[in-house]
mmCIF file of C-alpha atoms in Angstrom:
data_model
loop_
_atom_site.group_PDB
_atom_site.id
_atom_site.type_symbol
_atom_site.label_atom_id
_atom_site.label_comp_id
_atom_site.label_asym_id
_atom_site.label_seq_id
_atom_site.Cartn_x
_atom_site.Cartn_y
_atom_site.Cartn_z
ATOM 1 C CA MET A 1 -20.050 90.273 71.204
ATOM 2 C CA GLY A 2 -18.434 88.835 68.073
ATOM 3 C CA PHE A 3 -18.515 92.243 66.307
ATOM 4 C CA TRP A 4 -16.665 93.992 69.168
ATOM 5 C CA MET A 5 -14.067 91.204 69.363
ATOM 6 C CA ASP A 6 -13.377 91.511 65.610
ATOM 7 C CA LYS A 7 -13.051 95.288 65.912
ATOM 8 C CA LEU A 8 -10.661 94.966 68.866
ATOM 9 C CA ARG A 9 -8.608 92.339 67.033
ATOM 10 C CA ALA A 10 -8.349 94.653 63.991
ATOM 11 C CA GLU A 11 -7.000 97.445 66.179
ATOM 12 C CA LEU A 12 -4.360 95.216 67.745
ATOM 13 C CA VAL A 13 -3.048 93.376 64.661
ATOM 14 C CA ASP A 14 -1.747 94.782 61.343
ATOM 15 C CA ILE A 15 -0.701 93.037 58.167
ATOM 16 C CA ILE A 16 1.951 94.832 56.132
ATOM 17 C CA GLU A 17 2.353 93.498 52.578
ATOM 18 C CA TRP A 18 2.651 94.563 48.920
ATOM 19 C CA ILE A 19 0.954 92.920 45.956
ATOM 20 C CA ASP A 20 1.969 94.458 42.609
ATOM 21 C CA ASP A 21 1.190 93.405 39.025
ATOM 22 C CA SER A 22 2.649 96.376 37.145
ATOM 23 C CA LYS A 23 6.125 94.754 36.702
ATOM 24 C CA HIS A 24 7.717 98.183 36.302
ATOM 25 C CA THR A 25 7.285 99.491 39.875
ATOM 26 C CA MET A 26 10.639 99.414 41.640
ATOM 27 C CA THR A 27 9.664 100.711 45.107
ATOM 28 C CA TRP A 28 6.376 101.237 46.958
ATOM 29 C CA ARG A 29 5.752 102.881 50.335
ATOM 30 C CA PHE A 30 3.225 101.137 52.569
ATOM 31 C CA PRO A 31 0.444 103.649 53.367
ATOM 32 C CA ARG A 32 -0.031 104.194 57.115
ATOM 33 C CA TYR A 33 -1.860 106.910 58.981
ATOM 34 C CA GLN A 34 0.942 108.944 60.557
ATOM 35 C CA ASN A 35 3.200 105.924 59.844
ATOM 36 C CA GLU A 36 1.923 104.107 62.941
ATOM 37 C CA ILE A 37 2.510 100.366 63.202
ATOM 38 C CA LYS A 38 1.117 98.242 66.032
ATOM 39 C CA ASN A 39 3.120 95.890 68.208
ATOM 40 C CA GLY A 40 2.985 92.345 66.832
ATOM 41 C CA ALA A 41 2.045 93.433 63.304
ATOM 42 C CA GLN A 42 2.513 90.802 60.609
ATOM 43 C CA LEU A 43 5.023 91.615 57.850
ATOM 44 C CA ILE A 44 4.796 89.547 54.651
ATOM 45 C CA VAL A 45 7.657 89.909 52.169
ATOM 46 C CA ARG A 46 7.047 87.893 49.010
ATOM 47 C CA PRO A 47 9.704 86.382 46.696
ATOM 48 C CA GLY A 48 11.282 89.094 44.579
ATOM 49 C CA GLN A 49 10.776 91.726 47.299
ATOM 50 C CA MET A 50 12.628 93.310 50.187
ATOM 51 C CA ALA A 51 11.150 95.516 52.931
ATOM 52 C CA LEU A 52 12.998 98.502 54.429
ATOM 53 C CA PHE A 53 12.031 100.317 57.638
ATOM 54 C CA VAL A 54 12.984 104.009 57.536
ATOM 55 C CA HIS A 55 12.963 106.176 60.652
ATOM 56 C CA ARG A 56 13.313 109.953 60.233
ATOM 57 C CA GLY A 57 15.099 109.615 56.874
ATOM 58 C CA GLN A 58 17.489 106.901 58.031
ATOM 59 C CA VAL A 59 17.281 103.326 56.729
ATOM 60 C CA ALA A 60 16.934 100.982 59.694
ATOM 61 C CA ASP A 61 16.099 97.277 59.400
ATOM 62 C CA VAL A 62 15.849 95.363 56.134
ATOM 63 C CA PHE A 63 13.772 92.189 55.664
ATOM 64 C CA GLU A 64 14.219 89.574 52.954
ATOM 65 C CA PRO A 65 11.348 87.341 51.696
ATOM 66 C CA GLY A 66 9.496 85.700 54.576
ATOM 67 C CA HIS A 67 6.694 86.086 57.165
ATOM 68 C CA TYR A 68 7.594 88.113 60.273
ATOM 69 C CA GLU A 69 5.915 89.210 63.502
ATOM 70 C CA LEU A 70 7.329 92.630 64.301
ATOM 71 C CA LYS A 71 8.897 92.708 67.746
ATOM 72 C CA THR A 72 11.883 94.337 69.384
ATOM 73 C CA ASP A 73 14.178 91.383 68.677
ATOM 74 C CA ASN A 74 13.719 91.542 64.902
ATOM 75 C CA LEU A 75 13.858 95.348 64.738
ATOM 76 C CA PRO A 76 17.238 95.950 66.465
ATOM 77 C CA ILE A 77 18.269 99.027 64.487
ATOM 78 C CA LEU A 78 14.842 100.638 64.739
ATOM 79 C CA ALA A 79 14.760 99.859 68.486
ATOM 80 C CA THR A 80 18.087 101.618 68.907
ATOM 81 C CA LEU A 81 16.975 104.641 66.903
ATOM 82 C CA GLN A 82 13.765 105.013 68.912
ATOM 83 C CA GLY A 83 15.403 104.297 72.263
ATOM 84 C CA TRP A 84 13.534 101.111 73.118
ATOM 85 C CA LYS A 85 15.370 99.531 76.047
ATOM 86 C CA HIS A 86 12.762 97.149 77.357
ATOM 87 C CA GLY A 87 10.566 96.540 74.330
ATOM 88 C CA PHE A 88 8.177 98.985 72.708
ATOM 89 C CA ASN A 89 4.601 99.927 73.169
ATOM 90 C CA SER A 90 1.998 99.879 70.413
ATOM 91 C CA PRO A 91 1.901 101.742 68.148
ATOM 92 C CA PHE A 92 5.280 102.927 66.833
ATOM 93 C CA ARG A 93 6.095 105.140 63.889
ATOM 94 C CA SER A 94 8.157 104.071 60.883
ATOM 95 C CA GLU A 95 7.985 104.227 57.107
ATOM 96 C CA VAL A 96 8.019 100.877 55.316
ATOM 97 C CA TYR A 97 9.313 100.683 51.739
ATOM 98 C CA PHE A 98 8.930 97.583 49.597
ATOM 99 C CA VAL A 99 11.604 97.161 46.920
ATOM 100 C CA ASN A 100 11.112 95.010 43.816
ATOM 101 C CA THR A 101 14.256 92.853 43.356
ATOM 102 C CA THR A 102 13.130 90.995 40.215
ATOM 103 C CA GLN A 103 14.440 91.861 36.765
ATOM 104 C CA ILE A 104 12.544 94.495 34.784
ATOM 105 C CA THR A 105 12.937 93.413 31.169
ATOM 106 C CA ASP A 106 12.278 94.791 27.669
ATOM 107 C CA LEU A 107 13.832 98.171 28.371
ATOM 108 C CA LYS A 108 15.202 99.935 25.295
ATOM 109 C CA TRP A 109 18.328 101.970 24.685
ATOM 110 C CA GLY A 110 19.697 103.703 21.604
ATOM 111 C CA THR A 111 22.029 106.467 20.481
ATOM 112 C CA PRO A 112 19.977 109.656 19.953
ATOM 113 C CA ASN A 113 22.789 111.162 17.852
ATOM 114 C CA PRO A 114 25.428 109.446 15.671
ATOM 115 C CA ILE A 115 28.780 108.672 17.269
ATOM 116 C CA MET A 116 31.765 110.065 15.353
ATOM 117 C CA LEU A 117 34.626 107.582 14.918
ATOM 118 C CA ARG A 118 37.815 107.267 12.898
ATOM 119 C CA ASP A 119 37.624 103.988 10.998
ATOM 120 C CA PRO A 120 40.933 102.417 9.873
ATOM 121 C CA GLU A 121 39.493 101.684 6.410
ATOM 122 C CA PHE A 122 36.913 104.405 5.667
ATOM 123 C CA GLY A 123 38.287 107.271 7.730
ATOM 124 C CA PRO A 124 35.851 109.449 9.755
ATOM 125 C CA ILE A 125 32.417 107.809 9.946
ATOM 126 C CA ARG A 126 29.258 108.011 12.067
ATOM 127 C CA LEU A 127 27.631 105.078 13.840
ATOM 128 C CA ARG A 128 24.231 104.520 15.419
ATOM 129 C CA ALA A 129 23.293 101.650 17.733
ATOM 130 C CA PHE A 130 20.307 100.383 19.686
ATOM 131 C CA GLY A 131 19.402 97.392 21.832
ATOM 132 C CA ASN A 132 17.630 96.030 24.935
ATOM 133 C CA TYR A 133 18.540 95.772 28.604
ATOM 134 C CA SER A 134 17.075 94.581 31.893
ATOM 135 C CA LEU A 135 17.225 96.357 35.254
ATOM 136 C CA LYS A 136 17.352 95.044 38.812
ATOM 137 C CA ALA A 137 17.711 96.520 42.307
ATOM 138 C CA ASN A 138 21.063 95.313 43.618
ATOM 139 C CA ASP A 139 21.261 97.244 46.910
ATOM 140 C CA PRO A 140 17.835 98.488 48.149
ATOM 141 C CA ARG A 141 19.463 100.748 50.758
ATOM 142 C CA ILE A 142 21.374 102.765 48.138
ATOM 143 C CA LEU A 143 18.371 102.793 45.786
ATOM 144 C CA VAL A 144 16.015 104.250 48.417
ATOM 145 C CA LYS A 145 18.618 106.738 49.620
ATOM 146 C CA GLU A 146 19.869 107.992 46.218
ATOM 147 C CA LEU A 147 16.820 107.791 43.948
ATOM 148 C CA VAL A 148 13.554 107.146 45.769
ATOM 149 C CA GLY A 149 13.705 109.724 48.555
ATOM 150 C CA THR A 150 10.193 110.435 49.828
ATOM 151 C CA ASN A 151 8.327 109.218 46.730
ATOM 152 C CA ALA A 152 5.415 106.954 47.485
ATOM 153 C CA GLU A 153 6.176 105.001 44.297
ATOM 154 C CA PHE A 154 9.193 104.794 42.033
ATOM 155 C CA HIS A 155 8.977 103.304 38.524
ATOM 156 C CA SER A 156 11.594 102.173 36.044
ATOM 157 C CA GLU A 157 10.466 104.878 33.583
ATOM 158 C CA GLU A 158 11.763 107.504 36.013
ATOM 159 C CA ILE A 159 15.322 106.183 35.717
ATOM 160 C CA ASN A 160 15.191 104.855 32.150
ATOM 161 C CA GLU A 161 16.439 108.151 30.711
ATOM 162 C CA LEU A 162 19.396 108.166 33.112
ATOM 163 C CA LEU A 163 20.247 104.534 32.290
ATOM 164 C CA ARG A 164 20.067 105.188 28.543
ATOM 165 C CA SER A 165 22.475 108.109 28.912
ATOM 166 C CA ILE A 166 24.922 105.958 30.886
ATOM 167 C CA ILE A 167 24.707 103.139 28.306
ATOM 168 C CA ASN A 168 25.207 105.526 25.368
ATOM 169 C CA SER A 169 28.202 107.162 27.030
ATOM 170 C CA SER A 170 29.721 103.771 27.863
ATOM 171 C CA PHE A 171 29.138 102.517 24.302
ATOM 172 C CA ALA A 172 30.866 105.563 22.792
ATOM 173 C CA ASP A 173 33.860 105.096 25.108
ATOM 174 C CA LEU A 174 34.063 101.371 24.337
ATOM 175 C CA ILE A 175 33.835 101.728 20.531
ATOM 176 C CA GLY A 176 36.312 104.597 20.509
ATOM 177 C CA GLU A 177 38.898 102.675 22.527
ATOM 178 C CA SER A 178 38.448 99.291 20.824
ATOM 179 C CA LYS A 179 39.124 100.671 17.301
ATOM 180 C CA TYR A 180 37.044 97.953 15.660
ATOM 181 C CA ALA A 181 36.736 98.287 11.880
ATOM 182 C CA ALA A 182 33.189 99.156 10.790
ATOM 183 C CA LEU A 183 32.939 96.041 8.613
ATOM 184 C CA ASP A 184 33.894 93.834 11.605
ATOM 185 C CA LEU A 185 31.300 95.164 14.057
ATOM 186 C CA ALA A 186 28.574 92.706 13.026
ATOM 187 C CA SER A 187 30.763 89.789 14.130
ATOM 188 C CA LYS A 188 31.561 91.474 17.476
ATOM 189 C CA TYR A 189 28.033 92.039 18.863
ATOM 190 C CA THR A 190 28.345 89.429 21.623
ATOM 191 C CA GLU A 191 31.817 90.550 22.616
ATOM 192 C CA ILE A 192 30.863 94.241 22.635
ATOM 193 C CA SER A 193 27.629 93.546 24.578
ATOM 194 C CA THR A 194 29.509 91.664 27.304
ATOM 195 C CA GLU A 195 32.089 94.404 27.716
ATOM 196 C CA LEU A 196 29.434 97.131 27.601
ATOM 197 C CA LYS A 197 27.390 95.448 30.359
ATOM 198 C CA LYS A 198 30.489 95.259 32.543
ATOM 199 C CA ILE A 199 31.248 98.967 32.110
ATOM 200 C CA VAL A 200 27.636 100.020 32.774
ATOM 201 C CA ASN A 201 27.364 97.907 35.947
ATOM 202 C CA GLU A 202 30.567 99.439 37.294
ATOM 203 C CA ARG A 203 28.970 102.876 36.906
ATOM 204 C CA ILE A 204 25.579 102.159 38.503
ATOM 205 C CA ASP A 205 26.048 99.514 41.230
ATOM 206 C CA ASP A 206 27.672 101.584 43.957
ATOM 207 C CA GLU A 207 26.169 104.843 42.710
ATOM 208 C CA TYR A 208 22.481 103.866 42.506
ATOM 209 C CA GLY A 209 22.238 100.324 43.932
ATOM 210 C CA LEU A 210 21.247 98.925 40.497
ATOM 211 C CA GLU A 211 22.564 96.403 38.001
ATOM 212 C CA THR A 212 21.814 95.386 34.411
ATOM 213 C CA PRO A 213 21.731 91.544 34.299
ATOM 214 C CA GLN A 214 21.209 91.647 30.522
ATOM 215 C CA LEU A 215 22.432 94.247 28.031
ATOM 216 C CA LEU A 216 22.236 93.399 24.330
ATOM 217 C CA ILE A 217 23.180 95.175 21.109
ATOM 218 C CA VAL A 218 20.535 94.586 18.441
ATOM 219 C CA ASN A 219 22.031 96.655 15.621
ATOM 220 C CA ILE A 220 24.929 98.952 14.781
ATOM 221 C CA SER A 221 24.310 100.894 11.570
ATOM 222 C CA LEU A 222 26.156 103.302 9.286
ATOM 223 C CA PRO A 223 24.627 106.380 7.606
ATOM 224 C CA GLU A 224 22.444 105.640 4.581
ATOM 225 C CA THR A 225 24.899 107.218 2.128
ATOM 226 C CA VAL A 226 27.761 105.075 3.427
ATOM 227 C CA GLU A 227 25.616 101.934 3.230
ATOM 228 C CA LYS A 228 24.759 102.716 -0.415
ATOM 229 C CA ALA A 229 28.454 103.187 -1.214
ATOM 230 C CA LEU A 230 29.221 99.828 0.407
ATOM 231 C CA ASP A 231 26.431 98.194 -1.618
ATOM 232 C CA THR A 232 27.948 99.612 -4.822
ATOM 233 C CA ARG A 233 31.396 98.384 -3.816
ATOM 234 C CA THR A 234 30.020 94.934 -3.071
ATOM 235 C CA SER A 235 28.200 94.803 -6.422
ATOM 236 C CA MET A 236 31.402 95.677 -8.270
ATOM 237 C CA GLY A 237 33.232 92.926 -6.415
ATOM 238 C CA VAL A 238 30.555 90.401 -7.396
ATOM 239 C CA ILE A 239 30.661 91.472 -11.073
ATOM 240 C CA GLY A 240 34.437 91.026 -11.262
ATOM 241 C CA ASP A 241 35.718 91.667 -14.812
ATOM 242 C CA MET A 242 34.031 94.892 -15.955
ATOM 243 C CA ASN A 243 35.009 94.337 -19.633
ATOM 244 C CA LYS A 244 33.231 90.990 -19.741
ATOM 245 C CA PHE A 245 30.222 92.473 -17.953
ATOM 246 C CA GLN A 246 29.936 95.286 -20.514
ATOM 247 C CA GLN A 247 30.238 92.764 -23.355
ATOM 248 C CA PHE A 248 27.421 90.776 -21.780
ATOM 249 C CA GLN A 249 25.239 93.891 -21.510
ATOM 250 C CA MET A 250 25.848 94.801 -25.164
ATOM 251 C CA GLY A 251 24.973 91.260 -26.249
ATOM 252 C CA GLN A 252 21.725 91.412 -24.261
ATOM 253 C CA ALA A 253 20.843 94.745 -25.874
ATOM 254 C CA MET A 254 21.426 93.304 -29.364
ATOM 255 C CA LEU A 255 19.153 90.348 -28.613
ATOM 256 C CA SER A 256 16.434 92.668 -27.328
ATOM 257 C CA ALA A 257 16.669 94.811 -30.467
ATOM 258 C CA ALA A 258 16.461 91.752 -32.714
ATOM 259 C CA GLU A 259 13.402 90.459 -30.876
ATOM 260 C CA ASN A 260 11.597 93.803 -31.279
ATOM 261 C CA PRO A 261 10.671 94.102 -34.986
ATOM 262 C CA SER A 262 8.443 97.096 -34.277
ATOM 263 C CA GLY A 263 11.594 99.118 -33.700
ATOM 264 C CA GLY A 264 12.184 99.268 -37.507
ATOM 265 C CA GLY A 265 15.191 101.186 -38.743
ATOM 266 C CA ALA A 266 15.932 102.645 -35.322
ATOM 267 C CA ALA A 267 16.294 99.135 -33.880
ATOM 268 C CA ASP A 268 18.520 98.138 -36.821
ATOM 269 C CA GLY A 269 20.680 101.177 -36.250
ATOM 270 C CA MET A 270 20.979 100.422 -32.561
ATOM 271 C CA GLY A 271 21.877 96.795 -33.319
ATOM 272 C CA LEU A 272 24.495 97.919 -35.824
ATOM 273 C CA GLY A 273 26.027 100.377 -33.384
ATOM 274 C CA MET A 274 26.030 97.795 -30.595
ATOM 275 C CA GLY A 275 27.569 95.192 -32.865
ATOM 276 C CA PHE A 276 30.376 97.510 -33.941
ATOM 277 C CA ALA A 277 31.035 98.582 -30.349
ATOM 278 C CA MET A 278 31.117 94.986 -29.191
ATOM 279 C CA ALA A 279 33.509 93.945 -31.979
ATOM 280 C CA ASN A 280 35.715 96.924 -31.195
ATOM 281 C CA ARG A 281 35.789 96.069 -27.484
ATOM 282 C CA MET A 282 36.575 92.429 -28.157
ATOM 283 C CA MET A 283 39.508 93.492 -30.346
ATOM 284 C CA GLN A 284 40.727 95.710 -27.505
ATOM 285 C CA SER A 285 40.695 92.839 -24.961
ATOM 286 C CA PRO A 286 43.199 90.201 -26.158
ATOM 287 C CA GLY A 287 43.520 87.233 -23.848
ATOM 288 C CA MET A 288 47.304 87.173 -24.203
ATOM 289 C CA GLY A 289 47.894 90.403 -22.276
ATOM 290 C CA ALA A 290 49.287 90.328 -18.773
ATOM 291 C CA PRO A 291 46.704 90.709 -15.965
ATOM 292 C CA GLY A 292 46.070 94.356 -15.137
ATOM 293 C CA GLN A 293 47.941 95.576 -18.267
ATOM 294 C CA MET A 294 46.360 98.624 -19.909
ATOM 295 C CA THR A 295 45.158 98.001 -23.513
ATOM 296 C CA PRO A 296 46.468 100.682 -25.934
ATOM 297 C CA PRO A 297 43.739 102.895 -27.451
ATOM 298 C CA PRO A 298 42.512 101.936 -30.945
ATOM 299 C CA PRO A 299 43.412 104.095 -33.964
ATOM 300 C CA PRO A 300 40.956 106.916 -34.599
ATOM 301 C CA ALA A 301 37.959 105.872 -36.698
ATOM 302 C CA ALA A 302 37.040 108.004 -39.740
ATOM 303 C CA TRP A 303 33.821 106.634 -41.278
ATOM 304 C CA HIS A 304 30.216 107.660 -40.589
ATOM 305 C CA ILE A 305 26.997 106.033 -41.803
ATOM 306 C CA ALA A 306 23.493 107.476 -42.103
ATOM 307 C CA VAL A 307 20.654 105.538 -40.455
ATOM 308 C CA ASN A 308 17.125 106.996 -40.585
ATOM 309 C CA GLY A 309 18.469 110.479 -41.162
ATOM 310 C CA GLN A 310 20.925 110.308 -38.263
ATOM 311 C CA SER A 311 24.726 110.016 -38.378
ATOM 312 C CA GLN A 312 26.337 107.121 -36.532
ATOM 313 C CA GLY A 313 30.064 106.617 -35.989
ATOM 314 C CA PRO A 314 32.890 107.227 -36.332
ATOM 315 C CA TYR A 315 33.880 103.676 -37.305
ATOM 316 C CA SER A 316 37.171 102.241 -38.525
ATOM 317 C CA LEU A 317 37.499 100.801 -42.024
ATOM 318 C CA GLU A 318 37.673 97.308 -40.517
ATOM 319 C CA GLN A 319 34.382 97.873 -38.696
ATOM 320 C CA ILE A 320 32.789 99.100 -41.940
ATOM 321 C CA SER A 321 34.001 96.000 -43.760
ATOM 322 C CA GLN A 322 32.509 93.795 -41.050
ATOM 323 C CA GLY A 323 29.202 95.632 -41.389
ATOM 324 C CA ILE A 324 29.236 95.052 -45.182
ATOM 325 C CA ALA A 325 30.093 91.374 -44.750
ATOM 326 C CA GLY A 326 27.278 90.958 -42.252
ATOM 327 C CA GLY A 327 24.749 92.666 -44.509
ATOM 328 C CA GLN A 328 24.190 95.552 -42.113
ATOM 329 C CA ILE A 329 25.707 98.010 -44.617
ATOM 330 C CA THR A 330 24.428 97.712 -48.204
ATOM 331 C CA ASP A 331 25.727 99.293 -51.405
ATOM 332 C CA GLN A 332 23.062 101.991 -51.024
ATOM 333 C CA THR A 333 23.924 102.892 -47.418
ATOM 334 C CA GLN A 334 25.004 106.540 -47.306
ATOM 335 C CA VAL A 335 28.546 106.975 -45.940
ATOM 336 C CA TRP A 336 30.889 109.858 -45.344
ATOM 337 C CA SER A 337 34.546 110.272 -44.387
ATOM 338 C CA ALA A 338 36.886 113.190 -43.939
ATOM 339 C CA GLY A 339 37.916 114.557 -47.366
ATOM 340 C CA MET A 340 34.621 113.669 -49.083
ATOM 341 C CA SER A 341 32.509 116.526 -50.436
ATOM 342 C CA GLY A 342 29.280 114.937 -49.190
ATOM 343 C CA TRP A 343 27.389 111.728 -48.435
ATOM 344 C CA LEU A 344 27.563 108.979 -51.098
ATOM 345 C CA PRO A 345 26.244 105.457 -51.464
ATOM 346 C CA ALA A 346 28.849 103.010 -50.211
ATOM 347 C CA SER A 347 29.156 101.372 -53.662
ATOM 348 C CA GLN A 348 30.337 104.702 -55.119
ATOM 349 C CA VAL A 349 33.179 105.229 -52.641
ATOM 350 C CA PRO A 350 36.466 103.945 -54.100
ATOM 351 C CA GLN A 351 37.752 102.730 -50.716
ATOM 352 C CA LEU A 352 34.641 100.586 -50.268
ATOM 353 C CA THR A 353 33.792 99.322 -53.797
ATOM 354 C CA GLY A 354 36.080 96.342 -53.411
ATOM 355 C CA TYR A 355 33.923 95.038 -50.568
ATOM 356 C CA PHE A 356 30.869 94.738 -52.821
ATOM 357 C CA GLN A 357 31.008 91.844 -55.228
ATOM 358 C CA ALA A 358 28.791 91.816 -58.340
ATOM 359 C CA THR A 359 26.288 89.006 -58.587
ATOM 360 C CA PRO A 360 27.432 86.553 -61.319
ATOM 361 C CA PRO A 361 25.026 85.982 -64.241
ATOM 362 C CA PRO A 362 23.271 82.606 -64.624
ATOM 363 C CA PRO A 363 25.487 79.867 -66.116
ATOM 364 C CA PRO A 364 25.118 79.065 -69.847
ATOM 365 C CA PRO A 365 22.954 76.099 -70.857
ATOM 366 C CA PRO A 366 24.701 72.783 -71.395
ATOM 367 C CA PRO A 367 25.751 71.965 -75.020
ATOM 368 C CA ALA A 368 23.260 70.045 -77.174
ATOM 369 C CA GLY A 369 23.942 66.350 -77.384
#
């Protein structure tokens, strides 16, 4: 007897509910054989859900979270559509759609192609951007009517492409109208994100029954070539005085050459050349000049020296004298200048002999006492 009572009770009572763990399902149609629902069926709508009854393609009654026993008094629109005047008999036909009203998070958006803009500082440039957004059903009636249709299930992936296109289009419009400078965009992420979310919601709420509670910009980037140019410009700004930086580099090179004795004559030649160039540059950079004033070019140098079979120069006479005083040019160093018939030791060149002083002989012994 108990078996037949259970079977009869099962035929007279239905439970309509939806339990979903996918987190990305937006709508789900309750499966019913020929869409038949019995009188007195139990409808359970959990938090974060809404239930819609659809009769012959027309949305009828909508239920918010709660536990309901389906009767004529809580199905007024469906009763009108089906012509129930004095209640309804079991069963009745209707499609039941559950709509997920919670936020679907961690959705991505990004510009598939660069956006062309006219920057006030750099001129025409291209920008890329990407970020995250969340999605939520704002009006289940519009969502079921405009997007779901007769689908048994509808997932966020099916509308993600459409949402990304709307976000990209809105972002291009916003950036183009705002005329933000490219170097100021990083400080405007919050402001741009807020305005972008507002524009996107205006385009999807009444059209698709959706909203984006969160829409964030993670990064706005320039082309790689432009970023490299900016890095170079930044480096130059950090260096500051280029003359002092070049003097520093030459000094470092001279120290490296001096600390590398295996370099031999080649290292000596490089140190000599660096030393002359550094002295020449220091003479060209007097501290008394006005800021930004161009230093006049030095007089043309005329002297060449031979180091390890290679000619170095030209050098001015003052640079040659400094090399002799520093011991970098000896009396046997081969030199040449315009007008000479060939290379000669420095001690045999009349213009240079005065710079070499003969070593005095030893003093005479003291007189005998």
